[in-house]
Amino acid sequence: MIEPDRTEWQVRCAFNAFCKRVLKNEAINIYNERRQQQAKELTFSDLTPQEENQLFTLDKQYEGEEGQSFQVAGKKITPKLLAEALHTLPKEKRKTVLLYYFFDKSDVEIAELLDIPRSTVQYRRTSSFKRLKRFLEEHADEWDD
């Protein structure tokens, strides 16, 4: 049998009912997923001290400097000395050095990031390197424990 043509209003109503049913089912699915997830979760206050200790780790690399230092030209360089040397640099030069040597950025990338000319980046980097070298040469023996 051939069904009679539906009027435009009936089509809209049917589509509206379909959309509402889909949204309602999705809301139910999301509610069920959240309830299942919450059943598996714990608050930090509910954790035992042993469970809390499993959530983090301490980097003990710089706790004791024995074995962590290295010799260069007869001078002992420690992580503490190197950090102190970096802190002697002005903020903008220290940023440039860190981006270049530790984040492996090129002079062009640093220039774009800091919104300065590339030549300024190169000057800051090279002058900082000289300043760090001078600081380490002068203070290496003082930090030698």
Phi, psi and omega in degrees: 000147179266127178283144178292151179298135176277148176283162180301322180297319179295322178296315180298317179297317179296317179295319178301314180296319178299313181298317179298319180295318179298314179297318179297317178296321178294320178298320178296316178300314180297316179301314180296319179297317179297318180296319178294319180294317180295329178294332181272342186272152174234149173276158180299327181291339179275352183281146173281161178303324179294319179292323178299318181293340179280349183276348182216166176221149178259136176275109184265015183299321185254008180296307177247131185273354177294129180083348181264350180270170176218157182260133175223120179051041178077006180249140179270122179251121180252159176301324180295319178294318179296319177296319178297320179297317178296324180288345177282342180284147172298155186307313184292326177288320179298319178301315181298314180298314182296317179296322183285308187274329185256336179251004173056041177266146177277167178301321180295316179297318179295318179300317179293318181295318183266356179058051178225163178294152180298323181297328177293320178298314181297317179297313180300318182294310183292320179292325178294320179298317178297318181294319177296317180300314181298316180298314182294321178296320183284326190251358184301318183287331180294326184271354181287108184272000000 
